[in-house]
Amino acid sequence: MKSNEKIFSQKSAPARSARMVETIYGCKWSLTVYQLLAHGINRPGEMVRSVEGLTTKVLNECLRKNVDFGILKRISYPEVPPRVEYEVTTFGERFIGVLDELEALADALED
């Protein structure tokens, strides 16, 4: 091989996953929502009542983003009054694991 031949091309972050991580970390409530779900709090009204400073409008926007990315699943029950619950998808479990690893890496850098 000649010394001036290039064997690697520029590597860039996958656009969708990079945008997803940026959006989730950009929403200060997403990590709190994951914590609530892990503790069995899966209804929006209960989430708002459980966290000081969290409003219904902001929560709904946060939940919508997470559903759009496939991290959470919205379950609507055909009842009166309507009931909605959220749960973490299989993909969401993997994604939250990645976020946990990023947090561990950040903690290691601070030490």
PDB file of C-alpha atoms in Angstrom:
ATOM      1  CA  MET A   1       0.000   0.000   0.000  1.00  0.00           C
ATOM      2  CA  LYS A   2       1.270   3.438  -0.871  1.00  0.00           C
ATOM      3  CA  SER A   3       1.715   5.867   2.002  1.00  0.00           C
ATOM      4  CA  ASN A   4      -0.603   8.466   0.463  1.00  0.00           C
ATOM      5  CA  GLU A   5      -3.566   6.113  -0.084  1.00  0.00           C
ATOM      6  CA  LYS A   6      -6.489   6.772   2.227  1.00  0.00           C
ATOM      7  CA  ILE A   7      -8.176   3.747   3.698  1.00  0.00           C
ATOM      8  CA  PHE A   8     -10.669   5.440   6.028  1.00  0.00           C
ATOM      9  CA  SER A   9     -13.435   7.897   5.332  1.00  0.00           C
ATOM     10  CA  GLN A  10     -14.766  10.497   7.705  1.00  0.00           C
ATOM     11  CA  LYS A  11     -16.997   9.030  10.392  1.00  0.00           C
ATOM     12  CA  SER A  12     -19.953  11.020  11.631  1.00  0.00           C
ATOM     13  CA  ALA A  13     -22.587  10.392  14.256  1.00  0.00           C
ATOM     14  CA  PRO A  14     -25.817   8.780  13.054  1.00  0.00           C
ATOM     15  CA  ALA A  15     -28.192  11.707  12.564  1.00  0.00           C
ATOM     16  CA  ARG A  16     -31.315  10.180  14.109  1.00  0.00           C
ATOM     17  CA  SER A  17     -29.693   8.799  17.245  1.00  0.00           C
ATOM     18  CA  ALA A  18     -27.623  11.948  17.793  1.00  0.00           C
ATOM     19  CA  ARG A  19     -30.776  14.076  17.487  1.00  0.00           C
ATOM     20  CA  MET A  20     -32.609  11.734  19.852  1.00  0.00           C
ATOM     21  CA  VAL A  21     -29.935  11.958  22.566  1.00  0.00           C
ATOM     22  CA  GLU A  22     -29.717  15.730  22.160  1.00  0.00           C
ATOM     23  CA  THR A  23     -33.504  16.130  22.361  1.00  0.00           C
ATOM     24  CA  ILE A  24     -33.872  13.893  25.409  1.00  0.00           C
ATOM     25  CA  TYR A  25     -30.996  15.524  27.300  1.00  0.00           C
ATOM     26  CA  GLY A  26     -32.309  18.918  26.172  1.00  0.00           C
ATOM     27  CA  CYS A  27     -35.641  18.195  27.856  1.00  0.00           C
ATOM     28  CA  LYS A  28     -34.877  18.524  31.547  1.00  0.00           C
ATOM     29  CA  TRP A  29     -37.917  16.410  32.448  1.00  0.00           C
ATOM     30  CA  SER A  30     -37.273  13.258  30.371  1.00  0.00           C
ATOM     31  CA  LEU A  31     -34.906  11.695  32.883  1.00  0.00           C
ATOM     32  CA  THR A  32     -37.400  12.474  35.656  1.00  0.00           C
ATOM     33  CA  VAL A  33     -40.181  10.813  33.644  1.00  0.00           C
ATOM     34  CA  TYR A  34     -38.039   7.663  33.278  1.00  0.00           C
ATOM     35  CA  GLN A  35     -37.507   7.663  37.035  1.00  0.00           C
ATOM     36  CA  LEU A  36     -41.262   8.003  37.654  1.00  0.00           C
ATOM     37  CA  LEU A  37     -42.008   5.121  35.281  1.00  0.00           C
ATOM     38  CA  ALA A  38     -39.405   2.976  37.021  1.00  0.00           C
ATOM     39  CA  HIS A  39     -41.312   3.588  40.277  1.00  0.00           C
ATOM     40  CA  GLY A  40     -44.655   2.585  38.769  1.00  0.00           C
ATOM     41  CA  ILE A  41     -46.013   6.098  38.220  1.00  0.00           C
ATOM     42  CA  ASN A  42     -47.323   5.861  34.663  1.00  0.00           C
ATOM     43  CA  ARG A  43     -50.332   8.207  34.465  1.00  0.00           C
ATOM     44  CA  PRO A  44     -49.737  11.848  33.463  1.00  0.00           C
ATOM     45  CA  GLY A  45     -51.844  13.354  36.252  1.00  0.00           C
ATOM     46  CA  GLU A  46     -49.978  11.375  38.872  1.00  0.00           C
ATOM     47  CA  MET A  47     -46.647  12.402  37.298  1.00  0.00           C
ATOM     48  CA  VAL A  48     -47.536  16.100  37.547  1.00  0.00           C
ATOM     49  CA  ARG A  49     -48.637  15.693  41.175  1.00  0.00           C
ATOM     50  CA  SER A  50     -45.426  13.795  42.031  1.00  0.00           C
ATOM     51  CA  VAL A  51     -42.898  16.365  40.790  1.00  0.00           C
ATOM     52  CA  GLU A  52     -42.758  19.957  41.942  1.00  0.00           C
ATOM     53  CA  GLY A  53     -42.445  22.404  39.046  1.00  0.00           C
ATOM     54  CA  LEU A  54     -43.667  19.994  36.380  1.00  0.00           C
ATOM     55  CA  THR A  55     -46.673  21.319  34.450  1.00  0.00           C
ATOM     56  CA  THR A  56     -49.166  19.377  32.367  1.00  0.00           C
ATOM     57  CA  LYS A  57     -48.184  21.259  29.198  1.00  0.00           C
ATOM     58  CA  VAL A  58     -44.461  20.562  29.590  1.00  0.00           C
ATOM     59  CA  LEU A  59     -45.094  16.936  30.570  1.00  0.00           C
ATOM     60  CA  ASN A  60     -47.297  16.331  27.529  1.00  0.00           C
ATOM     61  CA  GLU A  61     -44.627  17.765  25.224  1.00  0.00           C
ATOM     62  CA  CYS A  62     -41.965  15.608  26.873  1.00  0.00           C
ATOM     63  CA  LEU A  63     -44.117  12.471  26.641  1.00  0.00           C
ATOM     64  CA  ARG A  64     -44.957  13.182  22.989  1.00  0.00           C
ATOM     65  CA  LYS A  65     -41.258  13.473  22.071  1.00  0.00           C
ATOM     66  CA  ASN A  66     -40.484  10.213  23.830  1.00  0.00           C
ATOM     67  CA  VAL A  67     -43.372   8.445  22.083  1.00  0.00           C
ATOM     68  CA  ASP A  68     -42.271   9.865  18.702  1.00  0.00           C
ATOM     69  CA  PHE A  69     -38.772   8.446  19.231  1.00  0.00           C
ATOM     70  CA  GLY A  70     -40.187   5.062  20.269  1.00  0.00           C
ATOM     71  CA  ILE A  71     -38.810   5.271  23.809  1.00  0.00           C
ATOM     72  CA  LEU A  72     -42.249   5.279  25.432  1.00  0.00           C
ATOM     73  CA  LYS A  73     -45.558   3.739  24.435  1.00  0.00           C
ATOM     74  CA  ARG A  74     -48.863   5.527  25.011  1.00  0.00           C
ATOM     75  CA  ILE A  75     -51.749   3.293  26.054  1.00  0.00           C
ATOM     76  CA  SER A  76     -55.283   4.709  25.822  1.00  0.00           C
ATOM     77  CA  TYR A  77     -58.121   2.873  27.504  1.00  0.00           C
ATOM     78  CA  PRO A  78     -61.658   3.239  26.076  1.00  0.00           C
ATOM     79  CA  GLU A  79     -63.197   4.307  29.360  1.00  0.00           C
ATOM     80  CA  VAL A  80     -65.192   7.225  30.665  1.00  0.00           C
ATOM     81  CA  PRO A  81     -63.429   9.251  31.926  1.00  0.00           C
ATOM     82  CA  PRO A  82     -60.556   8.545  29.521  1.00  0.00           C
ATOM     83  CA  ARG A  83     -57.466   6.904  31.002  1.00  0.00           C
ATOM     84  CA  VAL A  84     -53.982   7.133  29.502  1.00  0.00           C
ATOM     85  CA  GLU A  85     -50.844   5.394  30.706  1.00  0.00           C
ATOM     86  CA  TYR A  86     -47.261   5.289  29.471  1.00  0.00           C
ATOM     87  CA  GLU A  87     -44.716   2.503  29.532  1.00  0.00           C
ATOM     88  CA  VAL A  88     -41.130   2.083  28.407  1.00  0.00           C
ATOM     89  CA  THR A  89     -40.721   0.128  25.171  1.00  0.00           C
ATOM     90  CA  THR A  90     -38.090  -2.547  24.602  1.00  0.00           C
ATOM     91  CA  PHE A  91     -36.124  -0.015  22.577  1.00  0.00           C
ATOM     92  CA  GLY A  92     -36.638   2.501  25.386  1.00  0.00           C
ATOM     93  CA  GLU A  93     -35.077   0.122  27.897  1.00  0.00           C
ATOM     94  CA  ARG A  94     -31.985  -0.116  25.699  1.00  0.00           C
ATOM     95  CA  PHE A  95     -31.914   3.656  25.183  1.00  0.00           C
ATOM     96  CA  ILE A  96     -32.237   4.362  28.918  1.00  0.00           C
ATOM     97  CA  GLY A  97     -29.365   1.915  29.464  1.00  0.00           C
ATOM     98  CA  VAL A  98     -27.238   4.006  27.086  1.00  0.00           C
ATOM     99  CA  LEU A  99     -28.179   7.159  29.007  1.00  0.00           C
ATOM    100  CA  ASP A 100     -27.206   5.417  32.258  1.00  0.00           C
ATOM    101  CA  GLU A 101     -23.821   4.565  30.742  1.00  0.00           C
ATOM    102  CA  LEU A 102     -23.347   8.197  29.651  1.00  0.00           C
ATOM    103  CA  GLU A 103     -24.125   9.312  33.204  1.00  0.00           C
ATOM    104  CA  ALA A 104     -21.616   6.809  34.588  1.00  0.00           C
ATOM    105  CA  LEU A 105     -19.009   8.092  32.129  1.00  0.00           C
ATOM    106  CA  ALA A 106     -19.694  11.688  33.203  1.00  0.00           C
ATOM    107  CA  ASP A 107     -19.345  10.668  36.858  1.00  0.00           C
ATOM    108  CA  ALA A 108     -16.024   8.955  36.091  1.00  0.00           C
ATOM    109  CA  LEU A 109     -14.742  12.084  34.355  1.00  0.00           C
ATOM    110  CA  GLU A 110     -15.583  14.201  37.409  1.00  0.00           C
ATOM    111  CA  ASP A 111     -13.600  11.898  39.736  1.00  0.00           C
TER     112      ASP A 111
END
